[in-house]
Rosetta silent file (secondary structure, phi, psi, omega in degrees, C-alpha in Angstrom):
SEQUENCE: MGCAAAAVRRGANRPGSTGESDASRSGIGSAISDKEQRKRDRELVKAFVTEFVKGKKLDVVLTSGRRKKCAVSLARSLDALTVRTGSQERKLLMAEVKAVRIGKEATEIETPLDELCVTLMLVSTE
SCORE:     score description
SCORE:     0.000 S_00000001
   1 L     0.000  150.639  178.364    8.375  168.017  122.091 S_00000001
   2 L   -82.004 -170.661 -177.994    9.919  165.167  124.007 S_00000001
   3 L  -143.622  131.397  175.073    8.540  163.462  127.039 S_00000001
   4 E  -113.444  158.546 -179.199   10.000  162.884  130.475 S_00000001
   5 E  -140.522  148.482  173.822    8.526  160.603  133.101 S_00000001
   6 E  -129.213  112.904 -178.757    8.696  160.151  136.842 S_00000001
   7 E   -96.959  126.262  179.587    7.408  156.807  138.083 S_00000001
   8 E  -120.983  132.874 -179.853    6.331  156.670  141.705 S_00000001
   9 E   -94.018  125.754 -179.868    5.300  153.461  143.405 S_00000001
  10 L  -103.673  151.761 -179.466    2.324  153.825  145.677 S_00000001
  11 L  -101.085 -174.218 -179.668    1.428  151.479  148.489 S_00000001
  12 L   -68.311  -21.652 -178.778   -1.791  150.081  149.839 S_00000001
  13 L   -88.748   65.626  178.206   -2.079  153.055  152.197 S_00000001
  14 L   -71.520  155.072  176.859   -3.375  155.481  149.602 S_00000001
  15 L   -56.059  134.307  178.179   -4.717  158.826  150.785 S_00000001
  16 L    77.756    1.926 -176.944   -8.237  158.422  152.060 S_00000001
  17 L   -77.416  133.756  176.876   -7.923  154.648  152.018 S_00000001
  18 L  -111.467    8.144 -179.471   -9.820  152.798  154.689 S_00000001
  19 L    92.030   -9.107  178.828   -8.713  149.409  153.493 S_00000001
  20 L   -79.938  160.378 -177.832  -11.941  148.791  151.589 S_00000001
  21 L   -69.118  157.394  177.460  -11.837  147.822  147.949 S_00000001
  22 H   -58.706  -37.829 -178.099  -12.006  150.418  145.180 S_00000001
  23 H   -62.789  -44.263 -178.784  -15.331  148.930  144.052 S_00000001
  24 H   -72.927  -32.943  179.293  -16.999  149.397  147.417 S_00000001
  25 H   -70.037  -34.304 -177.881  -15.507  152.860  147.877 S_00000001
  26 H   -82.585   -9.245  178.701  -16.717  154.001  144.454 S_00000001
  27 L    88.931    5.185  179.157  -20.218  152.737  145.087 S_00000001
  28 L   -62.292  130.252  178.397  -20.138  150.123  142.333 S_00000001
  29 L    82.605    3.603  178.027  -22.815  147.567  143.049 S_00000001
  30 L  -120.529  167.338 -175.860  -24.490  149.763  145.654 S_00000001
  31 L  -105.379   47.961  177.838  -27.488  152.058  145.480 S_00000001
  32 L   -85.517  152.173 -178.112  -25.928  155.315  146.664 S_00000001
  33 L   -76.945  162.010  175.891  -27.110  158.555  145.128 S_00000001
  34 H   -59.460  -37.980  179.759  -25.044  160.735  142.818 S_00000001
  35 H   -62.698  -44.049  178.608  -25.015  163.367  145.568 S_00000001
  36 H   -65.580  -39.266  178.896  -23.581  160.874  148.075 S_00000001
  37 H   -64.309  -43.397  177.726  -21.007  159.709  145.512 S_00000001
  38 H   -61.551  -39.029  178.158  -19.894  163.303  144.854 S_00000001
  39 H   -62.614  -45.501  178.933  -19.563  163.829  148.621 S_00000001
  40 H   -63.494  -41.399  178.714  -17.391  160.712  148.938 S_00000001
  41 H   -61.494  -44.359  177.953  -15.301  161.805  145.943 S_00000001
  42 H   -59.948  -42.982  179.342  -14.746  165.265  147.507 S_00000001
  43 H   -62.769  -40.358  179.269  -13.678  163.645  150.783 S_00000001
  44 H   -64.927  -45.586  179.087  -11.231  161.371  148.946 S_00000001
  45 H   -64.783  -41.666  179.016   -9.692  164.270  147.001 S_00000001
  46 H   -60.951  -43.626  178.702   -9.491  166.384  150.174 S_00000001
  47 H   -63.029  -42.115  178.358   -7.676  163.572  152.018 S_00000001
  48 H   -60.986  -50.801 -178.022   -5.256  163.148  149.088 S_00000001
  49 H   -62.366  -45.706 -179.943   -4.481  166.880  148.890 S_00000001
  50 H   -58.735  -46.350 -178.716   -4.098  167.223  152.673 S_00000001
  51 H   -63.496  -42.236 -176.657   -1.721  164.248  152.858 S_00000001
  52 H   -79.568  -26.472  173.386    0.440  165.430  149.955 S_00000001
  53 H   -65.756  -38.158  176.966    0.575  169.075  151.084 S_00000001
  54 H   -69.408  -29.727 -178.424    2.015  167.759  154.370 S_00000001
  55 L   109.339  142.313 -177.482    4.435  165.554  152.421 S_00000001
  56 E  -139.599  139.199  176.109    4.570  161.842  151.797 S_00000001
  57 E   -86.785  127.469 -179.772    7.410  159.316  151.638 S_00000001
  58 E  -138.533  170.644  172.358    7.310  157.228  148.445 S_00000001
  59 E  -101.200  134.265  171.034    9.587  155.093  146.296 S_00000001
  60 E   -98.787  134.997  178.569   10.732  156.405  142.923 S_00000001
  61 E   -94.613  120.722  179.234   11.388  153.673  140.360 S_00000001
  62 L   -82.123  164.085 -179.041   14.601  154.278  138.434 S_00000001
  63 L   -60.167  -24.974  178.280   15.077  153.168  134.813 S_00000001
  64 L   -75.166  -12.075 -175.944   17.222  150.314  136.155 S_00000001
  65 L    96.725  -14.128  178.120   14.218  149.074  138.141 S_00000001
  66 L   -67.672  147.335  177.641   15.904  150.005  141.402 S_00000001
  67 E  -104.753  143.761  179.535   13.767  151.910  143.906 S_00000001
  68 E  -131.476  132.144  179.288   14.892  155.010  145.717 S_00000001
  69 E   -68.279  141.061  176.388   13.148  156.591  148.720 S_00000001
  70 E  -147.698  166.234  174.165   11.917  160.134  148.229 S_00000001
  71 E  -114.116  129.121 -179.473    9.692  162.734  149.829 S_00000001
  72 E  -118.916  133.564  176.107    6.931  164.197  147.677 S_00000001
  73 E  -137.303  150.147 -179.589    4.924  167.279  148.592 S_00000001
  74 E  -104.851  132.870  178.187    2.232  169.279  146.859 S_00000001
  75 L   -63.370  145.968  178.502    2.329  173.079  146.945 S_00000001
  76 L   -57.635  -29.183  178.883   -0.570  174.662  148.852 S_00000001
  77 L   -78.932   -4.249  177.976   -1.445  176.448  145.628 S_00000001
  78 L    63.473   20.576 -177.076   -1.743  172.963  144.008 S_00000001
  79 L  -103.347   -3.464 -177.702    0.423  174.098  141.081 S_00000001
  80 E  -155.857  149.089  171.162    3.575  172.066  141.751 S_00000001
  81 E  -109.492  139.113  173.809    4.943  168.833  143.201 S_00000001
  82 E  -113.637  128.800  179.373    8.328  168.810  144.881 S_00000001
  83 E  -115.172  123.040 -179.998   10.299  165.565  144.877 S_00000001
  84 E  -120.264  132.221  172.431   13.266  165.294  147.277 S_00000001
  85 E  -139.999  120.473 -175.539   15.747  162.468  147.479 S_00000001
  86 L    58.814 -128.283  179.958   18.862  162.927  149.567 S_00000001
  87 L   -92.703   -2.167 -179.467   20.223  166.402  148.837 S_00000001
  88 E   -90.550  144.412  178.644   18.528  166.597  145.427 S_00000001
  89 E  -141.418  138.317  177.622   15.231  168.383  144.915 S_00000001
  90 E  -134.895  132.373  177.753   13.084  168.810  141.820 S_00000001
  91 E  -101.542  123.237  179.003    9.994  170.951  141.423 S_00000001
  92 E  -108.459  114.487  178.154    7.477  169.630  138.886 S_00000001
  93 E   -73.715  134.190 -178.962    4.936  172.187  137.727 S_00000001
  94 H   -62.060  -28.810  178.167    1.485  170.671  137.346 S_00000001
  95 H   -66.021  -19.600  179.995    1.104  172.606  134.065 S_00000001
  96 H   -89.800   -4.198  179.215    3.999  170.495  132.711 S_00000001
  97 E   -81.998  114.644 -178.289    2.208  167.180  133.397 S_00000001
  98 E   -83.584  -36.314 -177.790    1.010  165.895  130.038 S_00000001
  99 E  -161.239  158.620  174.353   -0.578  162.675  131.310 S_00000001
 100 E  -119.057  125.640 -179.440   -0.825  160.388  134.330 S_00000001
 101 E  -112.363  137.422 -178.416   -0.347  156.662  133.702 S_00000001
 102 E  -106.972  136.912  177.726   -1.431  154.001  136.192 S_00000001
 103 H    61.923 -130.720 -176.375    0.380  150.682  136.620 S_00000001
 104 H   -90.647   12.575 -178.102    2.003  149.387  133.447 S_00000001
 105 H   -63.956  -22.639 -175.593    0.143  151.844  131.171 S_00000001
 106 L   -79.388   71.228 -177.426    3.293  153.949  130.597 S_00000001
 107 L   -74.484  -11.965 -179.250    4.474  151.998  127.569 S_00000001
 108 L   -74.661  -14.055 -177.150    6.412  155.039  126.294 S_00000001
 109 L  -115.150  159.631 -177.992    9.144  154.551  128.893 S_00000001
 110 L   -93.953   -4.567 -179.493   11.586  151.726  129.554 S_00000001
 111 L   -62.917  129.162  177.443   11.313  151.828  133.347 S_00000001
 112 L   -69.395  120.690 -175.707   10.054  148.487  134.694 S_00000001
 113 L  -117.211  161.427  173.238    6.674  149.221  136.293 S_00000001
 114 L  -131.525 -176.590 -175.258    4.095  147.230  138.236 S_00000001
 115 L   -66.919  -12.770  179.662    0.439  147.705  139.138 S_00000001
 116 L   -96.035    5.817 -178.617    1.346  149.936  142.113 S_00000001
 117 E   -90.937  145.954  170.005    3.164  152.557  139.997 S_00000001
 118 E  -124.749  125.916 -176.491    1.886  155.980  139.021 S_00000001
 119 E  -116.240  126.814  175.145    3.843  157.679  136.232 S_00000001
 120 E   -94.235  118.579  176.461    3.694  161.393  135.485 S_00000001
 121 E   -90.642  122.590 -175.834    4.355  162.050  131.817 S_00000001
 122 E  -103.598  151.827  178.782    5.916  165.504  131.450 S_00000001
 123 L   -65.881  -41.928 -177.865    5.941  167.815  128.466 S_00000001
 124 L   -84.771  168.320  178.171    9.688  168.504  128.770 S_00000001
 125 L  -103.661    9.868 -179.586   12.543  166.005  128.588 S_00000001
 126 L   -66.925    0.000    0.000   14.367  167.394  131.651 S_00000001
């Protein structure tokens, strides 16, 4: 099977972000319990899901490197992402996501990426 990709550039205002560093948010270097860490993780995931179910404006990075504004929303059932740009709309089933690549990790594609990109690798080539 082939592979399709959708690269989305995320900003500093990530869901659940309070402006603190990832290290301090994850508890690295601190003496928090596993129970407290799991609680923080649940809160972070809940904030992410809530924000994306409501819909979020992001930039999609095109293969040319150009960025295009889009609206991304997560289905309440958590089984699909909808990406809208202008009059075009595409529904991406979560079952079709083969891998998630962060930053420049998506070496399989030619799209110019940076450390703020998240790329969904899809099973299909559509």
